[in-house]
Amino acid sequence: MKQMTSAEIRAAFLEFFEENSHKVVASSSLVPGNDPTLLFTNAGMVQFKDVFLGMETRDYRRATTAQKVMRVSGKHNDLDNVGPSPRHHTFFEMLGNFSFGEYFKREACQFAYTLVTQAYGLPPERLYYTVHRDDQEAYDIWVNVVGVPADHVCLMGDKDNFWMMGDTGPCGYTSEIHWDKFPEQGTASAQASFDADDGRFLEFWNLVFMQFNALPDGTRVPLPKTGVDTGLGLERIVSILQGKDNNYDTDLFMPIIRATQELTGHTDAERQANYVPYRVIADHLRAACFMIADGVRPGTQGRDYVCRMVLRRAMRFGKKLPFDTPTFLADLSGVVIANFGDAYPELKEHRETIYRTIATEENRFLRTMDRGLNELEAMLDTLPAGGTLDGERAFYLHATLGLPFEVTRDVVVERGYQIDEAGFKAAQEEHATVSSKGSLFGDIDVAEAYTRALENLRHNGFTEVTHDLYGAYSQEVNLVALLQNGQPLESATVGDRVEVVLDRTPFYVESGGQVSDTGIIEGDGWLIDIEDVRRPVGGLIIHIGEVVQGTVQSNVPCIASIDAERRVDIMRNHTATHLLHAALRKRLGTHVQQRGSLVAPNRLRFDFSHDAALTFDELNDVQRDVNQEILANLPVTAVWKTLNEAKAEGAMALFGEKYGDQVRTITIGNDNQRFSYELCGGNHVNNTAVIGSFIIVQEGAIAQGIRRVEAITGTQASMFTAHRLNTVNELAHQLQTSAEAITDRVGALQTQIKQQQQEITDLRDRLARAEFKGLLSNTQQFHDVHVLVSRVSPTSPETLRHMTDWFRDAIPTNGVVVLGMIAENGKPQLIAAVTKDLTKRVHAGNVIKEIAAIIGGGGGGRDNLAQAGGKDATRLDDALARASELVAELLAK
């Protein structure tokens, strides 16, 4: 049995089927694009469903995938088993190979057997196979074609070895491959173990043979075109190959579990004693990362609810360890991305989104989790031993305190009680019905809805919101109205998405490049988490968020508080953007004009007019200038002036922005020595020292004559610097030199490597020349032509071409040479050369084209020189033999 990592096991599967003429197809999204009946992609064949049904054709008839799969609903709901079970997961990977009428049972069984016994090295004596008791064909293939011992093939019924897409439609027998966990029990008891399902065998690969069409009357008729759909569970084959008795001890999960253990400080014994929380955290975090990367966000309905539920369930199990870190799941998300990002690049692409989404959900749930769990415990204390928690109280915890039903159920079961799930669902449906009331408008245009909402508010005495952007971060205000897509709501409870209208607000609304504030609005017993602020129509500002505690109604006093730490980070970046603009004009010229910007809490982006890329020195000069002004602790002053006065004083205006008669100016420096002077309505620090430091992380073109600089400040800059210093120190350690001498050390190593590579090239050339001299004695005579067809030792493609040149130097006329080798990467290569006087009789490109097909490749070339590569190294000698025959046939004409 081979020792392999999970990455190697996944890659070996795909490479095996690619070498057997299958198209490697990337995993489809967890959100099915072609099946609205599915909550998530729950099998490898989902993306090929229309192909199997004949509704879609593709340019290949064989395919192989490593598919992302979620099973958390319906008959495939594994949630309750995750943690206690060694093999159940919410998210997993399904490796599969598919045939759309190209091959059937014989080839499918042969492929499977070859892969598991040769590529994976599983001992055949530990493998058992089940087939349907009516599928004699599959039984005969395993026993008589593949050569499996008859006592290793067991017969089962429809429950285990028959597959149906639905009550009608494509269906067929299946054959499963199992691993014998207890071979000492012998073969005689195998059938009895399968019948009893006693846990002796671990099923890891299911081969589905689509061969019938189920009719409404229950009969089955043959399909006009058969198909193959197989599913090999990656987690299970990894546990087998890595010799683990459960999936969580493999390298698919242990990096997450070890990282979790580092945060808890547990010993291995303590970790093992708490194995259920560790497993739940690893499984649920992995699932959440993949869902978020595919566009799912925590919420209250459908897929969004599943994302929220697995995160909150993981948080609750984290509390059992316990965790002191409020965002431990977000901190651990980087481990998931590092472990799976190479196979699924979308994880790396959405790294920041994954972290931010998880951290937001953790902070949101932490506000109410303790209260929810405490109230649940109090409810259970009132029940008799083994009693049942009614559905209405379970729904209260869900709707008022955001406690997912699944979390409530976990606690109830752990305490030895039962829960009324049907009652919970009834209360949930009643809430949904009540919440839908109060809508005054039908399906109308969204902008019109907000306009009508504003008109109604003004009719009731509302004038216009007071926008206090530069005052206190937390202010006493009045909640004027609750909206949803512009339509009024009477009330809202936990989980409801709302748009809040206030009579005054400290929240900034996105404009001038600065993003909107986030924060909370809270009143007597209720709290709304504000995620965004918008101005859908003039005169109306809506605060968009989710109720996370209690029930909220309109026309009540409350407190609106922005996220102060996030606002300060935005202010740092906004002031730094002004410094950057001034520094660019100083270094590049006054032609530099702002053409756009983004001011976010974690970064800034500045677009400007300039016709050339900034040089390394120019970027360094700009960065140094900005940091010098930061260190100078310059005052940042905001003053309202008339537009004409500000322009006369030289204030720079934002490209494309419209200004009123009165404008707000931002001065960095003193009036007699300004470093920057711009019109701006955004938020800024009081002095430049608050920014901390400024680092340019990227510069590039976004359009003709428009450049973009991206930079970071404050905490982000400190983290960036620390990471770079750690990298430099680690490099110095590995290179056995000081940090200051890294450049010199790398230069010396590059020179050394270049010299060694040249020495290797020269040595290969000498070895190849010596070998070629020996090969010339094998030249044969076909009529009046010298023909050399031979296999040569592995060398570089360039040296292989040189060998054909040496042949034509030795035999300048009447010569044909065909050479083949197995390259260092294990792939076969072929080359053919013909002296110019023979090209009308023997075309090198045509020779290569025909023989390359034998090794699973393609190629061609000129009439006097051609080469090709292939996939099947075992057929190289066959290709060379055919080359000899082909050249002889051509010369005989």
mmCIF file of N, CA, C and O in Angstrom, residues 107-150:
data_model
loop_
_atom_site.group_PDB
_atom_site.id
_atom_site.type_symbol
_atom_site.label_atom_id
_atom_site.label_comp_id
_atom_site.label_asym_id
_atom_site.label_seq_id
_atom_site.Cartn_x
_atom_site.Cartn_y
_atom_site.Cartn_z
ATOM 1 N N GLU A 107 -15.256 -1.943 -18.818
ATOM 2 C CA GLU A 107 -14.180 -0.966 -18.679
ATOM 3 C C GLU A 107 -14.220 -0.286 -17.313
ATOM 4 O O GLU A 107 -13.172 -0.008 -16.717
ATOM 5 N N ALA A 108 -15.435 0.011 -16.814
ATOM 6 C CA ALA A 108 -15.545 0.678 -15.518
ATOM 7 C C ALA A 108 -14.925 -0.161 -14.412
ATOM 8 O O ALA A 108 -14.198 0.349 -13.546
ATOM 9 N N CYS A 109 -15.198 -1.458 -14.422
ATOM 10 C CA CYS A 109 -14.636 -2.349 -13.404
ATOM 11 C C CYS A 109 -13.120 -2.478 -13.562
ATOM 12 O O CYS A 109 -12.374 -2.477 -12.573
ATOM 13 N N GLN A 110 -12.659 -2.572 -14.814
ATOM 14 C CA GLN A 110 -11.219 -2.701 -15.054
ATOM 15 C C GLN A 110 -10.478 -1.441 -14.624
ATOM 16 O O GLN A 110 -9.413 -1.515 -13.994
ATOM 17 N N PHE A 111 -11.030 -0.273 -14.960
ATOM 18 C CA PHE A 111 -10.407 0.979 -14.536
ATOM 19 C C PHE A 111 -10.302 1.035 -13.010
ATOM 20 O O PHE A 111 -9.257 1.383 -12.454
ATOM 21 N N ALA A 112 -11.406 0.719 -12.344
ATOM 22 C CA ALA A 112 -11.436 0.819 -10.890
ATOM 23 C C ALA A 112 -10.413 -0.114 -10.252
ATOM 24 O O ALA A 112 -9.676 0.284 -9.338
ATOM 25 N N TYR A 113 -10.356 -1.351 -10.728
ATOM 26 C CA TYR A 113 -9.446 -2.327 -10.146
ATOM 27 C C TYR A 113 -7.990 -1.911 -10.364
ATOM 28 O O TYR A 113 -7.156 -1.992 -9.450
ATOM 29 N N THR A 114 -7.676 -1.455 -11.575
ATOM 30 C CA THR A 114 -6.299 -1.046 -11.889
ATOM 31 C C THR A 114 -5.876 0.129 -11.026
ATOM 32 O O THR A 114 -4.760 0.169 -10.495
ATOM 33 N N LEU A 115 -6.775 1.108 -10.865
ATOM 34 C CA LEU A 115 -6.427 2.289 -10.071
ATOM 35 C C LEU A 115 -6.152 1.916 -8.620
ATOM 36 O O LEU A 115 -5.115 2.299 -8.059
ATOM 37 N N VAL A 116 -7.054 1.166 -7.994
ATOM 38 C CA VAL A 116 -6.896 0.924 -6.563
ATOM 39 C C VAL A 116 -5.750 -0.044 -6.261
ATOM 40 O O VAL A 116 -5.089 0.086 -5.217
ATOM 41 N N THR A 117 -5.468 -0.977 -7.171
ATOM 42 C CA THR A 117 -4.411 -1.961 -6.891
ATOM 43 C C THR A 117 -3.044 -1.510 -7.368
ATOM 44 O O THR A 117 -2.029 -1.893 -6.783
ATOM 45 N N GLN A 118 -3.005 -0.693 -8.420
ATOM 46 C CA GLN A 118 -1.704 -0.276 -8.964
ATOM 47 C C GLN A 118 -1.359 1.162 -8.584
ATOM 48 O O GLN A 118 -0.317 1.410 -7.972
ATOM 49 N N ALA A 119 -2.217 2.112 -8.948
ATOM 50 C CA ALA A 119 -1.912 3.515 -8.631
ATOM 51 C C ALA A 119 -1.889 3.748 -7.121
ATOM 52 O O ALA A 119 -1.054 4.488 -6.607
ATOM 53 N N TYR A 120 -2.827 3.102 -6.385
ATOM 54 C CA TYR A 120 -2.894 3.268 -4.942
ATOM 55 C C TYR A 120 -2.217 2.125 -4.184
ATOM 56 O O TYR A 120 -1.931 2.258 -2.989
ATOM 57 N N GLY A 121 -1.998 1.023 -4.845
ATOM 58 C CA GLY A 121 -1.281 -0.085 -4.227
ATOM 59 C C GLY A 121 -2.037 -0.819 -3.145
ATOM 60 O O GLY A 121 -1.417 -1.421 -2.245
ATOM 61 N N LEU A 122 -3.376 -0.816 -3.181
ATOM 62 C CA LEU A 122 -4.137 -1.558 -2.180
ATOM 63 C C LEU A 122 -3.985 -3.058 -2.417
ATOM 64 O O LEU A 122 -4.087 -3.525 -3.558
ATOM 65 N N PRO A 123 -3.748 -3.839 -1.379
ATOM 66 C CA PRO A 123 -3.604 -5.287 -1.548
ATOM 67 C C PRO A 123 -4.924 -5.909 -1.994
ATOM 68 O O PRO A 123 -5.960 -5.712 -1.322
ATOM 69 N N PRO A 124 -4.944 -6.659 -3.090
ATOM 70 C CA PRO A 124 -6.203 -7.224 -3.619
ATOM 71 C C PRO A 124 -6.939 -8.085 -2.603
ATOM 72 O O PRO A 124 -8.179 -8.125 -2.621
ATOM 73 N N GLU A 125 -6.201 -8.763 -1.721
ATOM 74 C CA GLU A 125 -6.866 -9.651 -0.767
ATOM 75 C C GLU A 125 -7.704 -8.893 0.259
ATOM 76 O O GLU A 125 -8.548 -9.496 0.950
ATOM 77 N N ARG A 126 -7.517 -7.578 0.378
ATOM 78 C CA ARG A 126 -8.307 -6.778 1.321
ATOM 79 C C ARG A 126 -9.513 -6.127 0.644
ATOM 80 O O ARG A 126 -10.260 -5.384 1.295
ATOM 81 N N LEU A 127 -9.714 -6.389 -0.649
ATOM 82 C CA LEU A 127 -10.795 -5.749 -1.396
ATOM 83 C C LEU A 127 -11.944 -6.728 -1.636
ATOM 84 O O LEU A 127 -11.723 -7.880 -2.025
ATOM 85 N N TYR A 128 -13.169 -6.245 -1.411
ATOM 86 C CA TYR A 128 -14.376 -7.023 -1.673
ATOM 87 C C TYR A 128 -15.321 -6.188 -2.532
ATOM 88 O O TYR A 128 -15.251 -4.950 -2.543
ATOM 89 N N TYR A 129 -16.214 -6.886 -3.230
ATOM 90 C CA TYR A 129 -17.071 -6.226 -4.207
ATOM 91 C C TYR A 129 -18.505 -6.706 -4.015
ATOM 92 O O TYR A 129 -18.753 -7.894 -3.782
ATOM 93 N N THR A 130 -19.457 -5.794 -4.094
ATOM 94 C CA THR A 130 -20.858 -6.191 -4.074
ATOM 95 C C THR A 130 -21.485 -5.855 -5.416
ATOM 96 O O THR A 130 -21.163 -4.819 -6.024
ATOM 97 N N VAL A 131 -22.372 -6.741 -5.873
ATOM 98 C CA VAL A 131 -23.125 -6.521 -7.104
ATOM 99 C C VAL A 131 -24.578 -6.875 -6.816
ATOM 100 O O VAL A 131 -24.892 -7.576 -5.841
ATOM 101 N N HIS A 132 -25.462 -6.409 -7.654
ATOM 102 C CA HIS A 132 -26.875 -6.757 -7.506
ATOM 103 C C HIS A 132 -27.050 -8.240 -7.830
ATOM 104 O O HIS A 132 -26.435 -8.772 -8.749
ATOM 105 N N ARG A 133 -27.911 -8.892 -7.074
ATOM 106 C CA ARG A 133 -28.075 -10.347 -7.249
ATOM 107 C C ARG A 133 -28.609 -10.705 -8.637
ATOM 108 O O ARG A 133 -28.450 -11.852 -9.089
ATOM 109 N N ASP A 134 -29.225 -9.731 -9.339
ATOM 110 C CA ASP A 134 -29.721 -9.998 -10.699
ATOM 111 C C ASP A 134 -28.733 -9.565 -11.778
ATOM 112 O O ASP A 134 -29.016 -9.730 -12.958
ATOM 113 N N ASP A 135 -27.607 -8.978 -11.364
ATOM 114 C CA ASP A 135 -26.644 -8.462 -12.344
ATOM 115 C C ASP A 135 -25.545 -9.490 -12.580
ATOM 116 O O ASP A 135 -24.395 -9.331 -12.128
ATOM 117 N N GLN A 136 -25.861 -10.530 -13.298
ATOM 118 C CA GLN A 136 -24.887 -11.583 -13.585
ATOM 119 C C GLN A 136 -23.730 -11.045 -14.422
ATOM 120 O O GLN A 136 -22.584 -11.504 -14.293
ATOM 121 N N GLU A 137 -24.038 -10.065 -15.264
ATOM 122 C CA GLU A 137 -23.000 -9.491 -16.131
ATOM 123 C C GLU A 137 -21.872 -8.888 -15.300
ATOM 124 O O GLU A 137 -20.690 -9.144 -15.564
ATOM 125 N N ALA A 138 -22.224 -8.079 -14.280
ATOM 126 C CA ALA A 138 -21.198 -7.451 -13.445
ATOM 127 C C ALA A 138 -20.426 -8.507 -12.658
ATOM 128 O O ALA A 138 -19.199 -8.414 -12.512
ATOM 129 N N TYR A 139 -21.144 -9.517 -12.157
ATOM 130 C CA TYR A 139 -20.481 -10.592 -11.419
ATOM 131 C C TYR A 139 -19.443 -11.284 -12.303
ATOM 132 O O TYR A 139 -18.303 -11.516 -11.894
ATOM 133 N N ASP A 140 -19.834 -11.625 -13.547
ATOM 134 C CA ASP A 140 -18.919 -12.312 -14.465
ATOM 135 C C ASP A 140 -17.711 -11.442 -14.803
ATOM 136 O O ASP A 140 -16.591 -11.953 -14.955
ATOM 137 N N ILE A 141 -17.922 -10.127 -14.907
ATOM 138 C CA ILE A 141 -16.797 -9.235 -15.233
ATOM 139 C C ILE A 141 -15.782 -9.243 -14.101
ATOM 140 O O ILE A 141 -14.572 -9.381 -14.319
ATOM 141 N N TRP A 142 -16.272 -9.110 -12.865
ATOM 142 C CA TRP A 142 -15.344 -9.104 -11.731
ATOM 143 C C TRP A 142 -14.577 -10.428 -11.630
ATOM 144 O O TRP A 142 -13.360 -10.435 -11.452
ATOM 145 N N VAL A 143 -15.273 -11.529 -11.793
ATOM 146 C CA VAL A 143 -14.653 -12.833 -11.569
ATOM 147 C C VAL A 143 -13.868 -13.322 -12.774
ATOM 148 O O VAL A 143 -12.715 -13.773 -12.647
ATOM 149 N N ASN A 144 -14.447 -13.221 -13.960
ATOM 150 C CA ASN A 144 -13.852 -13.851 -15.139
ATOM 151 C C ASN A 144 -12.990 -12.919 -15.973
ATOM 152 O O ASN A 144 -12.106 -13.379 -16.695
ATOM 153 N N VAL A 145 -13.259 -11.614 -15.916
ATOM 154 C CA VAL A 145 -12.481 -10.654 -16.721
ATOM 155 C C VAL A 145 -11.405 -9.989 -15.859
ATOM 156 O O VAL A 145 -10.220 -10.027 -16.189
ATOM 157 N N VAL A 146 -11.822 -9.400 -14.750
ATOM 158 C CA VAL A 146 -10.854 -8.737 -13.874
ATOM 159 C C VAL A 146 -10.012 -9.775 -13.125
ATOM 160 O O VAL A 146 -8.818 -9.565 -12.884
ATOM 161 N N GLY A 147 -10.621 -10.895 -12.769
ATOM 162 C CA GLY A 147 -9.882 -11.951 -12.078
ATOM 163 C C GLY A 147 -10.000 -11.903 -10.575
ATOM 164 O O GLY A 147 -9.137 -12.435 -9.865
ATOM 165 N N VAL A 148 -11.070 -11.311 -10.058
ATOM 166 C CA VAL A 148 -11.283 -11.269 -8.617
ATOM 167 C C VAL A 148 -11.759 -12.647 -8.138
ATOM 168 O O VAL A 148 -12.589 -13.282 -8.796
ATOM 169 N N PRO A 149 -11.273 -13.132 -7.003
ATOM 170 C CA PRO A 149 -11.774 -14.412 -6.478
ATOM 171 C C PRO A 149 -13.280 -14.365 -6.263
ATOM 172 O O PRO A 149 -13.817 -13.364 -5.774
ATOM 173 N N ALA A 150 -13.961 -15.442 -6.615
ATOM 174 C CA ALA A 150 -15.420 -15.467 -6.522
ATOM 175 C C ALA A 150 -15.913 -15.221 -5.105
ATOM 176 O O ALA A 150 -16.974 -14.613 -4.910
#
